[in-house]
PDB file of C-alpha atoms in Angstrom:
ATOM      1  CA  MET A 166      -6.634  18.424  -5.125  1.00  0.00           C
ATOM      2  CA  THR A 167      -5.112  14.859  -6.149  1.00  0.00           C
ATOM      3  CA  LEU A 168      -4.329  13.833  -2.426  1.00  0.00           C
ATOM      4  CA  LEU A 169      -8.171  14.772  -1.765  1.00  0.00           C
ATOM      5  CA  ILE A 170      -9.171  12.411  -4.660  1.00  0.00           C
ATOM      6  CA  THR A 171      -6.898   9.831  -3.495  1.00  0.00           C
ATOM      7  CA  VAL A 172      -8.301  10.337  -0.226  1.00  0.00           C
ATOM      8  CA  ILE A 173     -11.605   9.957  -0.972  1.00  0.00           C
ATOM      9  CA  ALA A 174     -10.917   7.045  -3.426  1.00  0.00           C
ATOM     10  CA  ALA A 175      -9.438   5.458  -0.023  1.00  0.00           C
ATOM     11  CA  ILE A 176     -12.696   6.170   1.789  1.00  0.00           C
ATOM     12  CA  ALA A 177     -14.833   4.537  -0.820  1.00  0.00           C
ATOM     13  CA  ALA A 178     -12.543   1.719  -1.434  1.00  0.00           C
ATOM     14  CA  THR A 179     -12.616   1.074   2.662  1.00  0.00           C
ATOM     15  CA  VAL A 180     -16.316   1.210   2.846  1.00  0.00           C
ATOM     16  CA  VAL A 181     -16.619  -1.310  -0.188  1.00  0.00           C
ATOM     17  CA  TRP A 182     -14.175  -3.343   1.745  1.00  0.00           C
ATOM     18  CA  TYR A 183     -15.818  -3.401   5.013  1.00  0.00           C
ATOM     19  CA  ALA A 184     -19.885  -3.660   3.216  1.00  0.00           C
ATOM     20  CA  ASN A 185     -19.285  -6.579   0.963  1.00  0.00           C
ATOM     21  CA  GLU A 186     -19.360 -10.121   2.196  1.00  0.00           C
ATOM     22  CA  ASN A 187     -16.635 -10.993  -0.600  1.00  0.00           C
ATOM     23  CA  ARG A 188     -13.994  -8.697   0.504  1.00  0.00           C
ATOM     24  CA  ASP A 189     -10.959 -11.306   0.461  1.00  0.00           C
ATOM     25  CA  THR A 190     -12.200 -13.169  -2.618  1.00  0.00           C
ATOM     26  CA  TYR A 191     -11.946  -9.869  -4.623  1.00  0.00           C
ATOM     27  CA  ARG A 192      -8.824  -8.439  -2.786  1.00  0.00           C
ATOM     28  CA  LEU A 193     -10.933  -5.141  -1.683  1.00  0.00           C
ATOM     29  CA  GLY A 194      -8.411  -4.559   1.348  1.00  0.00           C
ATOM     30  CA  THR A 195      -5.396  -4.858  -1.196  1.00  0.00           C
ATOM     31  CA  LEU A 196      -7.364  -1.834  -3.111  1.00  0.00           C
ATOM     32  CA  SER A 197      -8.179   0.305  -0.290  1.00  0.00           C
ATOM     33  CA  LEU A 198      -4.375  -0.147   1.109  1.00  0.00           C
ATOM     34  CA  ILE A 199      -3.087   1.005  -2.512  1.00  0.00           C
ATOM     35  CA  TYR A 200      -4.902   4.464  -1.938  1.00  0.00           C
ATOM     36  CA  TRP A 201      -4.273   4.387   1.367  1.00  0.00           C
ATOM     37  CA  GLY A 202      -0.145   4.359   1.221  1.00  0.00           C
ATOM     38  CA  ALA A 203      -0.732   6.838  -1.834  1.00  0.00           C
ATOM     39  CA  SER A 204      -2.625   8.808   0.277  1.00  0.00           C
ATOM     40  CA  LEU A 205      -0.380   9.027   3.357  1.00  0.00           C
ATOM     41  CA  MET A 206       2.661   9.723   0.991  1.00  0.00           C
ATOM     42  CA  TRP A 207       1.234  12.441  -0.450  1.00  0.00           C
ATOM     43  CA  LEU A 208      -0.156  13.850   2.829  1.00  0.00           C
ATOM     44  CA  MET A 209       3.943  14.231   3.532  1.00  0.00           C
ATOM     45  CA  ASP A 210       4.611  15.770   0.319  1.00  0.00           C
ATOM     46  CA  PHE A 211       1.630  18.399   1.293  1.00  0.00           C
ATOM     47  CA  VAL A 212       2.877  18.630   4.880  1.00  0.00           C
ATOM     48  CA  PHE A 213       6.039  19.384   3.666  1.00  0.00           C
ATOM     49  CA  GLU A 214       5.064  22.308   0.609  1.00  0.00           C
ATOM     50  CA  TYR A 215       2.371  23.775   3.805  1.00  0.00           C
ATOM     51  CA  ALA A 216       5.222  24.613   5.868  1.00  0.00           C
ATOM     52  CA  GLU A 217       7.143  26.228   3.058  1.00  0.00           C
ATOM     53  CA  LEU A 218       4.495  28.277   1.475  1.00  0.00           C
ATOM     54  CA  LYS A 219       1.577  28.312   4.541  1.00  0.00           C
ATOM     55  CA  ALA A 220      -1.382  29.985   3.472  1.00  0.00           C
ATOM     56  CA  GLU A 221      -0.330  30.962   0.095  1.00  0.00           C
ATOM     57  CA  TYR A 222      -0.646  26.782  -1.223  1.00  0.00           C
ATOM     58  CA  PHE A 223      -4.371  27.393  -1.346  1.00  0.00           C
ATOM     59  CA  ASN A 224      -4.085  29.886  -3.333  1.00  0.00           C
ATOM     60  CA  GLN A 225      -3.544  28.054  -6.597  1.00  0.00           C
ATOM     61  CA  GLU A 226      -4.531  29.381 -10.726  1.00  0.00           C
ATOM     62  CA  PHE A 227      -6.916  27.718 -12.110  1.00  0.00           C
ATOM     63  CA  ALA A 228      -5.368  25.770 -14.521  1.00  0.00           C
ATOM     64  CA  ASP A 229      -3.176  23.837 -11.653  1.00  0.00           C
ATOM     65  CA  ILE A 230      -6.023  22.816  -9.811  1.00  0.00           C
ATOM     66  CA  LEU A 231      -7.645  21.668 -13.261  1.00  0.00           C
ATOM     67  CA  ASN A 232      -4.129  20.145 -14.018  1.00  0.00           C
ATOM     68  CA  ASP A 233      -3.945  18.178 -10.172  1.00  0.00           C
ATOM     69  CA  SER A 234      -8.089  16.996 -10.095  1.00  0.00           C
ATOM     70  CA  LEU A 235      -6.846  14.912 -13.708  1.00  0.00           C
ATOM     71  CA  LEU A 236      -4.082  14.137 -12.434  1.00  0.00           C
ATOM     72  CA  GLY A 237      -6.100  13.004  -8.903  1.00  0.00           C
ATOM     73  CA  VAL A 238      -8.758  10.805 -11.383  1.00  0.00           C
ATOM     74  CA  ALA A 239      -5.769   9.373 -13.750  1.00  0.00           C
ATOM     75  CA  VAL A 240      -4.380   8.027 -10.602  1.00  0.00           C
ATOM     76  CA  VAL A 241      -7.825   6.405  -9.031  1.00  0.00           C
ATOM     77  CA  ALA A 242      -7.772   4.966 -12.593  1.00  0.00           C
ATOM     78  CA  LEU A 243      -4.212   3.435 -11.860  1.00  0.00           C
ATOM     79  CA  GLY A 244      -4.681   2.452  -8.548  1.00  0.00           C
ATOM     80  CA  LEU A 245      -7.702   0.333 -10.055  1.00  0.00           C
ATOM     81  CA  VAL A 246      -5.561  -1.114 -13.088  1.00  0.00           C
ATOM     82  CA  ALA A 247      -3.156  -2.151 -10.595  1.00  0.00           C
ATOM     83  CA  TRP A 248      -6.055  -3.843  -8.322  1.00  0.00           C
ATOM     84  CA  LEU A 249      -7.467  -5.359 -11.445  1.00  0.00           C
ATOM     85  CA  ILE A 250      -4.042  -6.950 -12.514  1.00  0.00           C
ATOM     86  CA  ILE A 251      -3.318  -8.558  -8.949  1.00  0.00           C
ATOM     87  CA  LEU A 252      -6.904  -9.921  -8.958  1.00  0.00           C
ATOM     88  CA  LEU A 253      -6.325 -11.601 -12.630  1.00  0.00           C
ATOM     89  CA  ILE A 254      -3.694 -12.848 -11.580  1.00  0.00           C
ATOM     90  CA  LYS A 255      -4.113 -13.882  -8.038  1.00  0.00           C
ATOM     91  CA  ASP A 256      -7.555 -15.596  -9.744  1.00  0.00           C
ATOM     92  CA  PRO A 257      -9.641 -16.336  -6.736  1.00  0.00           C
ATOM     93  CA  LYS A 258     -12.455 -18.073  -8.534  1.00  0.00           C
ATOM     94  CA  GLY A 259     -10.013 -19.944 -10.329  1.00  0.00           C
ATOM     95  CA  VAL A 260     -11.659 -18.428 -13.773  1.00  0.00           C
ATOM     96  CA  PHE A 261      -8.773 -19.194 -16.016  1.00  0.00           C
ATOM     97  CA  LYS A 262      -7.813 -22.329 -14.363  1.00  0.00           C
ATOM     98  CA  LYS A 263     -11.780 -23.378 -15.706  1.00  0.00           C
ATOM     99  CA  LYS A 264     -11.521 -22.196 -19.371  1.00  0.00           C
ATOM    100  CA  PHE A 265      -7.815 -23.454 -19.897  1.00  0.00           C
ATOM    101  CA  ALA A 266      -8.673 -27.131 -18.066  1.00  0.00           C
ATOM    102  CA  LYS A 267     -11.406 -27.334 -20.800  1.00  0.00           C
TER     103      LYS A 267
ATOM    104  CA  MET B 680      11.623  14.841  -7.559  1.00  0.00           C
ATOM    105  CA  ALA B 681      12.419  11.360  -6.020  1.00  0.00           C
ATOM    106  CA  CYS B 682      10.977  11.177  -2.975  1.00  0.00           C
ATOM    107  CA  PHE B 683       9.171   8.146  -3.539  1.00  0.00           C
ATOM    108  CA  VAL B 684      12.487   6.218  -4.417  1.00  0.00           C
ATOM    109  CA  VAL B 685      12.666   5.926  -0.404  1.00  0.00           C
ATOM    110  CA  PRO B 686       9.594   4.011   0.280  1.00  0.00           C
ATOM    111  CA  GLY B 687      10.218   1.914  -3.074  1.00  0.00           C
ATOM    112  CA  ALA B 688      13.980   0.935  -1.315  1.00  0.00           C
ATOM    113  CA  GLU B 689      11.651   0.397   1.430  1.00  0.00           C
ATOM    114  CA  ALA B 690       9.026  -2.082  -0.445  1.00  0.00           C
ATOM    115  CA  VAL B 691      12.105  -4.022  -1.699  1.00  0.00           C
ATOM    116  CA  VAL B 692      13.124  -4.791   1.807  1.00  0.00           C
ATOM    117  CA  VAL B 693       9.899  -5.482   3.146  1.00  0.00           C
ATOM    118  CA  THR B 694       9.245  -7.911  -0.264  1.00  0.00           C
ATOM    119  CA  ALA B 695      12.059 -10.098   0.731  1.00  0.00           C
ATOM    120  CA  ALA B 696      10.810 -10.105   4.034  1.00  0.00           C
ATOM    121  CA  TYR B 697       7.455 -10.745   2.979  1.00  0.00           C
ATOM    122  CA  PHE B 698       8.831 -14.597   1.382  1.00  0.00           C
ATOM    123  CA  VAL B 699      11.534 -14.827   4.135  1.00  0.00           C
ATOM    124  CA  ALA B 700       8.340 -14.979   6.251  1.00  0.00           C
ATOM    125  CA  LYS B 701       6.235 -17.032   4.439  1.00  0.00           C
ATOM    126  CA  LYS B 702       8.646 -19.035   3.638  1.00  0.00           C
ATOM    127  CA  ARG B 703       8.973 -19.949   7.345  1.00  0.00           C
ATOM    128  CA  GLU B 704       5.278 -20.111   7.796  1.00  0.00           C
ATOM    129  CA  GLN B 705       5.070 -22.999   4.649  1.00  0.00           C
ATOM    130  CA  LYS B 706       7.611 -25.209   6.724  1.00  0.00           C
ATOM    131  CA  LEU B 707       5.657 -24.845   9.997  1.00  0.00           C
ATOM    132  CA  GLU B 708       2.452 -26.194   8.202  1.00  0.00           C
ATOM    133  CA  LEU B 709       4.049 -28.952   6.829  1.00  0.00           C
ATOM    134  CA  LEU B 710       5.504 -29.639  10.514  1.00  0.00           C
ATOM    135  CA  LYS B 711       1.900 -29.285  11.446  1.00  0.00           C
ATOM    136  CA  LEU B 712       0.865 -31.472   9.482  1.00  0.00           C
ATOM    137  CA  ASP B 713       3.516 -34.191  10.641  1.00  0.00           C
ATOM    138  CA  ASN B 714       2.888 -34.046  14.605  1.00  0.00           C
ATOM    139  CA  THR B 715      -1.287 -33.074  14.578  1.00  0.00           C
ATOM    140  CA  ALA B 716      -1.320 -33.788  18.286  1.00  0.00           C
ATOM    141  CA  ARG B 717       1.289 -31.201  19.091  1.00  0.00           C
ATOM    142  CA  TYR B 718      -0.483 -28.565  17.424  1.00  0.00           C
ATOM    143  CA  GLU B 719      -3.975 -29.097  17.464  1.00  0.00           C
ATOM    144  CA  THR B 720      -4.809 -26.322  19.906  1.00  0.00           C
ATOM    145  CA  ALA B 721      -4.338 -24.370  16.713  1.00  0.00           C
ATOM    146  CA  GLU B 722      -5.339 -20.213  18.028  1.00  0.00           C
ATOM    147  CA  PRO B 723      -6.345 -17.610  15.605  1.00  0.00           C
ATOM    148  CA  ARG B 724      -3.542 -15.235  15.447  1.00  0.00           C
ATOM    149  CA  ILE B 725      -2.295 -13.139  12.554  1.00  0.00           C
ATOM    150  CA  THR B 726       0.788 -14.425  10.299  1.00  0.00           C
ATOM    151  CA  TRP B 727       4.038 -12.323  10.103  1.00  0.00           C
ATOM    152  CA  SER B 728       3.014 -12.633   6.242  1.00  0.00           C
ATOM    153  CA  LYS B 729      -0.144 -11.209   6.234  1.00  0.00           C
ATOM    154  CA  ARG B 730       1.024  -8.548   8.463  1.00  0.00           C
ATOM    155  CA  LEU B 731       3.919  -7.891   5.938  1.00  0.00           C
ATOM    156  CA  GLY B 732       1.326  -8.083   2.674  1.00  0.00           C
ATOM    157  CA  TRP B 733      -0.068  -4.971   4.364  1.00  0.00           C
ATOM    158  CA  LEU B 734       2.822  -3.128   4.405  1.00  0.00           C
ATOM    159  CA  LEU B 735       3.289  -4.653   0.970  1.00  0.00           C
ATOM    160  CA  ALA B 736       0.571  -2.878  -0.756  1.00  0.00           C
ATOM    161  CA  LEU B 737       0.599   0.175   1.205  1.00  0.00           C
ATOM    162  CA  LEU B 738       3.952   1.055   0.292  1.00  0.00           C
ATOM    163  CA  TRP B 739       3.873  -0.322  -3.484  1.00  0.00           C
ATOM    164  CA  GLY B 740       0.974   1.241  -4.105  1.00  0.00           C
ATOM    165  CA  GLY B 741       2.055   4.556  -2.810  1.00  0.00           C
ATOM    166  CA  VAL B 742       5.112   3.872  -4.795  1.00  0.00           C
ATOM    167  CA  LEU B 743       3.383   3.198  -8.046  1.00  0.00           C
ATOM    168  CA  LEU B 744       0.918   6.335  -7.619  1.00  0.00           C
ATOM    169  CA  LEU B 745       3.602   8.742  -6.433  1.00  0.00           C
ATOM    170  CA  ALA B 746       5.854   7.237  -9.522  1.00  0.00           C
ATOM    171  CA  PHE B 747       3.262   8.060 -11.997  1.00  0.00           C
ATOM    172  CA  GLU B 748       2.994  11.558 -10.838  1.00  0.00           C
ATOM    173  CA  HIS B 749       6.474  12.420 -11.205  1.00  0.00           C
ATOM    174  CA  PHE B 750       5.891  11.331 -14.684  1.00  0.00           C
ATOM    175  CA  TRP B 751       3.258  13.361 -15.264  1.00  0.00           C
ATOM    176  CA  HIS B 752       5.156  15.983 -13.973  1.00  0.00           C
ATOM    177  CA  GLY B 753       8.059  15.285 -15.927  1.00  0.00           C
ATOM    178  CA  GLU B 754      10.332  14.479 -12.917  1.00  0.00           C
ATOM    179  CA  VAL B 755      10.475  10.615 -14.417  1.00  0.00           C
ATOM    180  CA  VAL B 756      11.313   9.717 -18.141  1.00  0.00           C
ATOM    181  CA  PRO B 757      11.101   6.366 -19.664  1.00  0.00           C
ATOM    182  CA  PHE B 758      14.838   6.593 -20.671  1.00  0.00           C
ATOM    183  CA  PRO B 759      18.405   7.045 -18.758  1.00  0.00           C
ATOM    184  CA  PRO B 760      18.844   8.686 -16.444  1.00  0.00           C
ATOM    185  CA  PHE B 761      15.340   8.174 -15.543  1.00  0.00           C
ATOM    186  CA  LEU B 762      15.221  10.906 -13.078  1.00  0.00           C
ATOM    187  CA  THR B 763      15.544  14.187 -14.940  1.00  0.00           C
ATOM    188  CA  ALA B 764      17.292  15.982 -11.344  1.00  0.00           C
ATOM    189  CA  MET B 765      20.061  13.891 -12.157  1.00  0.00           C
ATOM    190  CA  SER B 766      20.847  15.912 -15.204  1.00  0.00           C
ATOM    191  CA  SER B 767      22.573  18.518 -13.345  1.00  0.00           C
ATOM    192  CA  PRO B 768      24.952  18.327 -10.272  1.00  0.00           C
ATOM    193  CA  GLU B 769      22.357  20.847  -7.972  1.00  0.00           C
ATOM    194  CA  ASP B 770      19.401  19.598  -9.221  1.00  0.00           C
ATOM    195  CA  THR B 771      20.850  16.323  -7.535  1.00  0.00           C
ATOM    196  CA  ALA B 772      21.947  17.687  -4.549  1.00  0.00           C
ATOM    197  CA  GLU B 773      18.778  19.265  -4.456  1.00  0.00           C
ATOM    198  CA  MET B 774      16.927  15.768  -5.337  1.00  0.00           C
ATOM    199  CA  LEU B 775      18.750  13.983  -2.452  1.00  0.00           C
ATOM    200  CA  ALA B 776      17.797  16.584   0.311  1.00  0.00           C
ATOM    201  CA  GLU B 777      14.383  15.981  -0.823  1.00  0.00           C
ATOM    202  CA  MET B 778      14.636  12.226  -0.445  1.00  0.00           C
ATOM    203  CA  GLY B 779      16.074  12.944   3.157  1.00  0.00           C
ATOM    204  CA  SER B 780      13.395  14.883   4.070  1.00  0.00           C
ATOM    205  CA  VAL B 781      10.005  14.064   2.260  1.00  0.00           C
ATOM    206  CA  GLY B 782      11.113  10.204   1.372  1.00  0.00           C
ATOM    207  CA  VAL B 783      12.404   9.876   4.766  1.00  0.00           C
ATOM    208  CA  SER B 784       8.736  11.210   6.572  1.00  0.00           C
ATOM    209  CA  MET B 785       6.703   8.903   3.890  1.00  0.00           C
ATOM    210  CA  ALA B 786       7.919   5.716   4.223  1.00  0.00           C
ATOM    211  CA  VAL B 787       8.136   6.509   8.142  1.00  0.00           C
ATOM    212  CA  THR B 788       4.308   7.807   8.330  1.00  0.00           C
ATOM    213  CA  VAL B 789       3.422   4.628   6.214  1.00  0.00           C
ATOM    214  CA  THR B 790       5.454   2.257   8.251  1.00  0.00           C
ATOM    215  CA  ALA B 791       3.676   3.865  11.505  1.00  0.00           C
ATOM    216  CA  VAL B 792       0.334   3.858  10.242  1.00  0.00           C
ATOM    217  CA  TRP B 793       0.831   0.285   9.550  1.00  0.00           C
ATOM    218  CA  GLY B 794       2.322  -0.866  12.791  1.00  0.00           C
ATOM    219  CA  LEU B 795      -1.202   0.951  14.581  1.00  0.00           C
ATOM    220  CA  ILE B 796      -2.969  -1.281  11.967  1.00  0.00           C
ATOM    221  CA  CYS B 797      -1.444  -4.155  13.461  1.00  0.00           C
ATOM    222  CA  ALA B 798      -1.171  -3.089  16.838  1.00  0.00           C
ATOM    223  CA  VAL B 799      -5.371  -2.937  16.153  1.00  0.00           C
ATOM    224  CA  ALA B 800      -5.912  -6.128  14.657  1.00  0.00           C
ATOM    225  CA  GLU B 801      -3.849  -7.975  17.470  1.00  0.00           C
ATOM    226  CA  ALA B 802      -5.859  -6.251  19.879  1.00  0.00           C
ATOM    227  CA  LYS B 803      -8.820  -7.430  18.154  1.00  0.00           C
ATOM    228  CA  VAL B 804      -7.399 -11.145  17.558  1.00  0.00           C
ATOM    229  CA  ARG B 805      -6.501 -11.229  21.192  1.00  0.00           C
ATOM    230  CA  LYS B 806     -10.141 -10.464  22.113  1.00  0.00           C
ATOM    231  CA  LEU B 807     -11.435 -13.275  19.754  1.00  0.00           C
ATOM    232  CA  ARG B 808      -9.182 -15.517  21.791  1.00  0.00           C
ATOM    233  CA  THR B 809     -10.277 -14.545  24.675  1.00  0.00           C
ATOM    234  CA  ALA B 810     -13.998 -15.144  24.097  1.00  0.00           C
ATOM    235  CA  LEU B 811     -13.093 -18.606  22.644  1.00  0.00           C
ATOM    236  CA  LYS B 812     -11.176 -19.883  25.803  1.00  0.00           C
ATOM    237  CA  LYS B 813     -14.139 -18.352  28.042  1.00  0.00           C
ATOM    238  CA  ASN B 814     -16.744 -20.422  25.793  1.00  0.00           C
ATOM    239  CA  ALA B 815     -14.221 -23.561  25.971  1.00  0.00           C
ATOM    240  CA  ALA B 816     -13.712 -23.188  29.632  1.00  0.00           C
TER     241      ALA B 816
END
């Protein structure tokens, strides 16, 4: 579930990056790359676990699925926080500069 | 257990390479300003700092989110030895084996996908260059 939620977040971020004219200003590429990087890493983790457990991998307890889903949502939130921190540090619109120059 | 450490190590090396590339490009820019006549025919191109920036976002993004996942599962703790697998020699051996298989695969996959992104972007820029040359002629 964590992999699935992260892949969905990566696709959503990429669509927003593609459709938005201000993609460079808001560093939307960075946001989608953050999610794609994590998705690729978890994909490899899945491949190794699947090779070991085969179809048994998909027979999970409801509690495990719920825990993985919560982790997925938390991971998406953490990715957004990381992107927001980068955006505020880079300050592409010079908001802080204008504010402190007053 | 600690598979994210391998792409993390790669991210550190790539960060250093990124700053070296960035410094070189800044020097080249200064050279261009000093000698505009020689560099007047600037063509669209993707700089190495830009390419490495993509790889950095992929690697650091993945490492951050995976480190959080390990923290969630109690495999990473905020006090020494930081990785719970390091508390016993058996667990450490298992952790190292996992780093060698899953961790290395993660780093290789991310780098391969980055290579693909660079190849596609380069092809697109080459197409643009050809179109610009045709228009200029």
